[in-house]
Amino acid sequence: MSQQTNGSGKLAVFLGAGAAPAVLIDTGPRPEKVRSLNLDGDADLDLAVASGNSVQLFTNNSVNGIPTFVAAQSFTGGGAKVEDFAIADVDGDGVRDLVMVGVDGTSGWIAINRGSGALFEQFTSYFTYLSSDPRAVFAGDFYGDRVGNISYLTT
């Protein structure tokens, strides 16, 4: 669940059935989408949150089973608002990467996961042959070759 508080967004993480207090994460203004992934290979789920023209990654540094999320990195969508993003292994190294689409016309970007929680931005405009704005993205292994493929929805 995300909420807006005095211009600053928060992501509430409820543990179990919600009996314990929620863990609140400051996300910056206007959080819109959230996904979970194991960013750093430690078996704890980390979080990615789309907010405006960026996707922020929050590393889960759990202590005694209690999650503590630390802002790890923020990726901008090439200056465009990030409309949607997906998580999938698009380079075949066994580690899930970040795929983003923007609303500036025909833009898509990939941030490759090195497996240690460190990502680097690799801007790939893989929608240049289309004239429609991408609105949603899905990434998965459509061929069964253990390499992620990208699909998206346009308006």
Coordinates of N, CA and C in Angstrom, one line a residue:
M1 N 0.8 -1.2 0.0 CA 0.0 0.0 0.0 C 0.9 1.2 0.0
S2 N 0.6 2.2 -0.8 CA 1.4 3.5 -0.8 C 0.4 4.6 -0.4
Q3 N 0.9 5.6 0.2 CA 0.1 6.8 0.5 C 0.9 8.0 0.4
Q4 N 0.2 9.2 0.2 CA 0.8 10.5 0.2 C 0.7 11.2 1.5
T5 N 1.8 11.7 2.1 CA 1.7 12.4 3.3 C 2.5 13.7 3.2
N6 N 1.8 14.8 3.2 CA 2.4 16.1 3.1 C 3.4 16.2 2.0
G7 N 3.0 15.7 0.8 CA 3.8 15.8 -0.4 C 4.9 14.8 -0.5
S8 N 5.1 14.0 0.6 CA 6.1 12.9 0.6 C 5.4 11.6 0.7
G9 N 5.7 10.7 -0.3 CA 5.0 9.4 -0.3 C 5.6 8.4 0.7
K10 N 4.8 7.4 1.1 CA 5.3 6.4 2.0 C 4.8 5.1 1.4
L11 N 5.5 4.0 1.6 CA 5.1 2.7 1.3 C 5.0 1.9 2.6
A12 N 3.8 1.3 2.9 CA 3.6 0.6 4.1 C 3.7 -0.9 3.8
V13 N 4.6 -1.6 4.5 CA 4.8 -3.0 4.4 C 4.2 -3.7 5.6
F14 N 3.2 -4.5 5.4 CA 2.5 -5.2 6.5 C 3.1 -6.6 6.5
L15 N 3.5 -7.1 7.7 CA 4.1 -8.4 7.9 C 3.0 -9.4 8.3
G16 N 3.1 -10.6 7.8 CA 2.2 -11.6 8.1 C 0.8 -11.2 7.7
A17 N -0.2 -11.4 8.6 CA -1.6 -11.1 8.4 C -1.8 -9.6 8.8
G18 N -0.8 -8.8 9.1 CA -1.0 -7.4 9.4 C -1.2 -7.2 10.9
A19 N -0.9 -8.2 11.7 CA -1.1 -8.0 13.1 C 0.0 -7.1 13.7
A20 N 1.2 -7.2 13.1 CA 2.4 -6.4 13.6 C 2.2 -5.0 13.0
P21 N 2.9 -4.0 13.6 CA 2.9 -2.6 13.0 C 3.5 -2.7 11.6
A22 N 3.0 -1.8 10.7 CA 3.5 -1.8 9.4 C 4.9 -1.1 9.4
V23 N 5.8 -1.5 8.5 CA 7.1 -0.9 8.2 C 6.8 0.2 7.2
L24 N 7.1 1.5 7.5 CA 6.9 2.6 6.6 C 8.2 3.0 6.0
I25 N 8.1 3.2 4.6 CA 9.3 3.5 3.9 C 9.0 4.8 3.2
D26 N 9.9 5.8 3.4 CA 9.8 7.1 2.6 C 10.2 6.9 1.2
T27 N 9.3 7.2 0.3 CA 9.5 7.0 -1.1 C 9.8 8.2 -2.0
G28 N 9.5 9.4 -1.4 CA 9.5 10.6 -2.2 C 8.1 10.9 -2.7
P29 N 8.0 11.9 -3.5 CA 6.6 12.3 -3.9 C 6.0 11.3 -4.8
R30 N 4.7 11.1 -4.7 CA 3.8 10.4 -5.6 C 4.3 9.0 -6.0
P31 N 4.4 8.1 -5.0 CA 4.7 6.7 -5.4 C 3.5 6.1 -6.2
E32 N 3.8 5.4 -7.2 CA 2.7 4.9 -8.0 C 2.6 3.4 -8.2
K33 N 3.8 2.7 -8.3 CA 3.8 1.3 -8.5 C 4.9 0.7 -7.6
V34 N 4.8 -0.5 -7.2 CA 5.8 -1.2 -6.4 C 5.9 -2.7 -6.9
R35 N 7.1 -3.2 -6.8 CA 7.4 -4.6 -7.2 C 8.4 -5.1 -6.2
S36 N 8.4 -6.4 -5.9 CA 9.4 -7.0 -5.1 C 10.4 -7.9 -5.9
L37 N 11.6 -7.9 -5.4 CA 12.6 -8.7 -6.1 C 13.7 -9.0 -5.1
N38 N 14.6 -10.0 -5.3 CA 15.8 -10.2 -4.5 C 16.9 -9.6 -5.3
L39 N 17.2 -8.3 -4.9 CA 18.2 -7.5 -5.6 C 19.6 -7.9 -5.3
D40 N 19.9 -8.3 -4.0 CA 21.2 -8.5 -3.6 C 21.6 -10.0 -3.3
G41 N 20.7 -10.9 -3.6 CA 21.0 -12.3 -3.5 C 21.1 -12.9 -2.1
D42 N 20.5 -12.2 -1.1 CA 20.5 -12.7 0.3 C 19.2 -13.4 0.7
A43 N 18.3 -13.7 -0.2 CA 17.1 -14.4 0.0 C 16.0 -13.5 0.7
D44 N 16.3 -12.3 1.0 CA 15.3 -11.4 1.5 C 14.7 -10.6 0.3
L45 N 13.4 -10.4 0.3 CA 12.8 -9.6 -0.8 C 13.1 -8.1 -0.6
D46 N 13.6 -7.5 -1.6 CA 13.8 -6.1 -1.7 C 12.6 -5.4 -2.4
L47 N 12.6 -4.1 -2.5 CA 11.4 -3.4 -3.1 C 11.9 -2.4 -4.1
A48 N 11.1 -2.3 -5.2 CA 11.3 -1.2 -6.2 C 10.1 -0.4 -6.3
V49 N 10.2 0.9 -6.3 CA 9.0 1.8 -6.3 C 9.1 2.8 -7.4
A50 N 8.1 2.9 -8.2 CA 8.1 3.9 -9.3 C 7.5 5.2 -8.7
S51 N 8.2 6.3 -8.9 CA 7.7 7.6 -8.4 C 8.1 8.7 -9.4
G52 N 7.2 9.3 -10.1 CA 7.6 10.3 -11.1 C 8.4 9.8 -12.2
N53 N 9.6 10.4 -12.4 CA 10.5 9.9 -13.5 C 11.6 9.0 -13.0
S54 N 11.4 8.3 -11.9 CA 12.4 7.4 -11.4 C 11.8 6.1 -10.8
V55 N 12.7 5.1 -10.7 CA 12.4 3.9 -9.9 C 13.4 3.8 -8.8
Q56 N 13.0 3.7 -7.6 CA 13.9 3.7 -6.4 C 13.9 2.2 -6.0
L57 N 15.1 1.8 -5.6 CA 15.3 0.4 -5.1 C 15.6 0.5 -3.6
F58 N 14.9 -0.3 -2.8 CA 15.1 -0.4 -1.4 C 15.6 -1.8 -1.0
T59 N 16.8 -1.9 -0.4 CA 17.3 -3.2 0.0 C 16.8 -3.5 1.4
N60 N 16.4 -4.8 1.5 CA 15.9 -5.3 2.7 C 17.0 -5.9 3.6
N61 N 17.4 -5.2 4.6 CA 18.5 -5.7 5.5 C 17.8 -6.2 6.8
S62 N 17.1 -7.3 6.7 CA 16.4 -7.9 7.8 C 17.3 -8.2 9.0
V63 N 16.9 -7.9 10.2 CA 17.6 -8.3 11.4 C 16.6 -9.1 12.3
N64 N 17.0 -10.4 12.6 CA 16.1 -11.2 13.4 C 14.7 -11.4 12.8
G65 N 14.6 -11.4 11.5 CA 13.3 -11.6 10.8 C 12.5 -10.3 10.7
I66 N 13.0 -9.2 11.1 CA 12.3 -7.9 11.0 C 12.9 -7.1 9.9
P67 N 12.1 -6.9 8.8 CA 12.7 -6.1 7.7 C 13.0 -4.7 8.0
T68 N 14.1 -4.3 7.5 CA 14.6 -2.9 7.5 C 15.0 -2.5 6.1
F69 N 14.3 -1.5 5.5 CA 14.6 -1.2 4.1 C 15.4 0.0 4.0
V70 N 16.5 0.0 3.2 CA 17.4 1.1 3.0 C 17.4 1.5 1.6
A71 N 17.3 2.8 1.3 CA 17.4 3.2 -0.1 C 18.7 2.9 -0.7
A72 N 18.7 2.1 -1.8 CA 19.9 1.6 -2.4 C 20.3 2.5 -3.6
Q73 N 19.4 2.6 -4.5 CA 19.7 3.4 -5.7 C 18.4 3.9 -6.3
S74 N 18.5 4.9 -7.2 CA 17.4 5.5 -7.9 C 17.7 5.6 -9.4
F75 N 16.9 5.1 -10.2 CA 17.1 5.2 -11.7 C 16.1 6.1 -12.3
T76 N 16.5 7.0 -13.1 CA 15.6 7.9 -13.8 C 15.2 7.3 -15.2
G77 N 14.1 7.6 -15.6 CA 13.6 7.1 -16.9 C 14.0 8.0 -18.1
G78 N 15.3 8.4 -18.1 CA 15.8 9.2 -19.2 C 15.1 10.6 -19.2
G79 N 14.6 11.0 -18.0 CA 13.9 12.3 -17.9 C 12.4 12.2 -18.1
A80 N 11.9 11.1 -18.6 CA 10.5 10.9 -18.8 C 9.9 10.3 -17.6
K81 N 8.6 10.5 -17.4 CA 7.9 9.8 -16.3 C 7.9 8.3 -16.5
V82 N 8.2 7.6 -15.5 CA 8.2 6.1 -15.6 C 6.7 5.7 -15.5
E83 N 6.2 5.1 -16.6 CA 4.8 4.7 -16.7 C 4.6 3.3 -16.0
D84 N 5.6 2.4 -16.2 CA 5.5 1.1 -15.6 C 6.9 0.5 -15.6
F85 N 7.1 -0.5 -14.9 CA 8.4 -1.3 -14.9 C 8.1 -2.7 -14.5
A86 N 9.1 -3.6 -14.9 CA 9.0 -5.0 -14.6 C 10.3 -5.5 -14.2
I87 N 10.3 -6.7 -13.6 CA 11.6 -7.3 -13.1 C 11.7 -8.6 -13.8
A88 N 12.9 -8.9 -14.4 CA 13.1 -10.1 -15.1 C 14.6 -10.2 -15.5
D89 N 15.1 -11.4 -15.6 CA 16.5 -11.6 -16.0 C 16.6 -11.5 -17.6
V90 N 16.9 -10.3 -18.0 CA 16.9 -10.1 -19.5 C 18.3 -10.3 -20.1
D91 N 19.3 -10.5 -19.3 CA 20.7 -10.8 -19.9 C 21.2 -12.2 -19.7
G92 N 20.3 -13.1 -19.1 CA 20.6 -14.5 -19.0 C 21.7 -14.9 -18.0
D93 N 21.9 -14.0 -17.0 CA 23.0 -14.4 -16.0 C 22.4 -15.0 -14.7
G94 N 21.1 -15.2 -14.7 CA 20.4 -15.8 -13.5 C 20.0 -14.8 -12.5
V95 N 20.2 -13.5 -12.7 CA 19.9 -12.4 -11.7 C 18.9 -11.5 -12.4
R96 N 17.8 -11.2 -11.7 CA 16.7 -10.4 -12.3 C 17.1 -8.9 -12.4
D97 N 16.7 -8.3 -13.5 CA 17.1 -7.0 -13.9 C 15.8 -6.1 -13.9
L98 N 16.0 -4.8 -14.1 CA 14.9 -3.8 -14.0 C 14.6 -3.3 -15.4
V99 N 13.4 -3.4 -15.9 CA 12.9 -2.9 -17.2 C 11.9 -1.8 -17.0
M100 N 12.1 -0.6 -17.6 CA 11.2 0.5 -17.4 C 10.7 1.0 -18.7
V101 N 9.5 1.5 -18.7 CA 9.0 2.2 -19.9 C 8.5 3.6 -19.5
G102 N 8.7 4.6 -20.4 CA 8.3 6.0 -20.1 C 7.2 6.5 -21.0
V103 N 6.7 7.7 -20.6 CA 5.6 8.2 -21.4 C 6.0 9.3 -22.3
D104 N 7.3 9.4 -22.7 CA 7.7 10.4 -23.6 C 7.5 10.0 -25.1
G105 N 6.8 9.0 -25.4 CA 6.6 8.6 -26.7 C 7.0 7.1 -27.0
T106 N 8.2 6.8 -27.1 CA 8.6 5.5 -27.4 C 9.9 5.1 -26.7
S107 N 9.9 5.2 -25.4 CA 11.1 4.9 -24.6 C 11.0 3.7 -23.7
G108 N 12.1 3.0 -23.6 CA 12.3 1.9 -22.7 C 13.7 1.8 -22.3
W109 N 13.9 1.5 -21.0 CA 15.3 1.4 -20.4 C 15.5 0.1 -19.6
I110 N 16.7 -0.3 -19.6 CA 17.0 -1.5 -18.8 C 18.2 -1.2 -17.8
A111 N 18.0 -1.6 -16.6 CA 19.1 -1.5 -15.6 C 19.5 -2.9 -15.3
I112 N 20.7 -3.3 -15.6 CA 21.2 -4.6 -15.4 C 21.7 -4.8 -13.9
N113 N 21.3 -5.9 -13.3 CA 21.6 -6.3 -11.9 C 22.9 -7.1 -12.0
R114 N 23.9 -6.6 -11.2 CA 25.2 -7.3 -11.1 C 25.1 -8.4 -10.1
G115 N 24.1 -8.5 -9.3 CA 23.9 -9.6 -8.3 C 24.3 -9.3 -6.9
S116 N 25.0 -8.1 -6.7 CA 25.4 -7.8 -5.4 C 24.5 -6.6 -4.8
G117 N 23.4 -6.3 -5.5 CA 22.6 -5.2 -5.1 C 23.0 -3.9 -5.9
A118 N 24.1 -4.0 -6.7 CA 24.5 -2.8 -7.4 C 24.1 -3.0 -8.9
L119 N 23.4 -2.0 -9.3 CA 22.9 -2.0 -10.7 C 23.6 -0.9 -11.5
F120 N 23.7 -1.0 -12.8 CA 24.1 0.1 -13.6 C 23.1 0.4 -14.6
E121 N 22.9 1.6 -15.1 CA 21.9 1.9 -16.1 C 22.5 1.7 -17.5
Q122 N 21.7 0.9 -18.2 CA 22.1 0.7 -19.6 C 20.8 1.1 -20.4
F123 N 20.9 2.3 -20.9 CA 19.7 2.8 -21.6 C 19.6 2.1 -23.0
T124 N 18.5 1.5 -23.2 CA 18.3 0.8 -24.4 C 16.9 1.3 -24.9
S125 N 16.9 1.9 -26.0 CA 15.6 2.4 -26.6 C 15.1 1.3 -27.5
Y126 N 14.4 0.3 -26.9 CA 14.0 -0.9 -27.7 C 12.6 -0.7 -28.3
F127 N 12.0 0.5 -28.1 CA 10.7 0.7 -28.7 C 10.8 1.7 -29.9
T128 N 11.9 2.0 -30.4 CA 12.1 3.1 -31.4 C 11.3 2.8 -32.7
Y129 N 11.0 1.6 -33.0 CA 10.3 1.3 -34.2 C 8.8 1.5 -34.1
L130 N 8.2 1.8 -33.0 CA 6.8 2.0 -32.8 C 6.5 3.5 -32.6
S131 N 5.2 3.8 -32.9 CA 4.8 5.2 -32.7 C 3.9 5.4 -31.5
S132 N 3.5 4.3 -30.9 CA 2.5 4.4 -29.8 C 3.3 4.5 -28.4
D133 N 2.7 5.2 -27.5 CA 3.2 5.3 -26.1 C 3.1 3.9 -25.4
P134 N 4.2 3.4 -24.8 CA 4.1 2.2 -24.0 C 3.4 2.6 -22.7
R135 N 2.5 1.8 -22.2 CA 1.8 2.1 -20.9 C 2.0 1.1 -19.9
A136 N 2.3 -0.2 -20.2 CA 2.6 -1.2 -19.3 C 3.6 -2.1 -19.9
V137 N 4.4 -2.7 -19.0 CA 5.5 -3.6 -19.5 C 5.4 -4.9 -18.7
F138 N 5.7 -6.0 -19.4 CA 5.9 -7.3 -18.8 C 7.1 -7.9 -19.3
A139 N 7.9 -8.6 -18.5 CA 9.1 -9.2 -18.9 C 9.1 -10.7 -18.3
G140 N 9.4 -11.6 -19.2 CA 9.5 -13.0 -18.7 C 10.2 -13.8 -19.8
D141 N 10.4 -15.1 -19.5 CA 11.1 -16.0 -20.4 C 10.0 -16.7 -21.3
F142 N 9.7 -16.1 -22.4 CA 8.7 -16.6 -23.3 C 9.2 -17.8 -24.1
Y143 N 10.5 -17.9 -24.4 CA 11.0 -19.0 -25.2 C 11.5 -20.2 -24.4
G144 N 11.7 -20.1 -23.1 CA 12.2 -21.2 -22.3 C 13.7 -21.3 -22.4
D145 N 14.4 -20.2 -22.8 CA 15.8 -20.3 -23.0 C 16.6 -19.6 -21.8
R146 N 15.8 -19.3 -20.7 CA 16.4 -18.7 -19.5 C 16.9 -17.3 -19.7
V147 N 16.4 -16.6 -20.7 CA 16.7 -15.2 -21.0 C 15.3 -14.5 -21.1
G148 N 15.2 -13.4 -20.3 CA 14.0 -12.7 -20.3 C 13.7 -11.9 -21.6
N149 N 12.4 -11.9 -22.0 CA 11.9 -11.2 -23.1 C 11.0 -10.1 -22.6
I150 N 10.8 -9.1 -23.4 CA 10.0 -7.9 -23.0 C 8.8 -7.8 -23.9
S151 N 7.6 -7.6 -23.3 CA 6.4 -7.2 -24.0 C 5.8 -6.0 -23.3
Y152 N 5.0 -5.3 -24.1 CA 4.4 -4.1 -23.5 C 3.1 -3.8 -24.1
L153 N 2.3 -3.0 -23.5 CA 1.0 -2.5 -23.9 C 1.0 -1.1 -24.3
T154 N 0.4 -0.7 -25.4 CA 0.3 0.6 -25.9 C -1.1 1.1 -25.9
T155 N -1.2 2.5 -26.0 CA -2.6 3.0 -26.1 C -2.9 3.3 -27.6

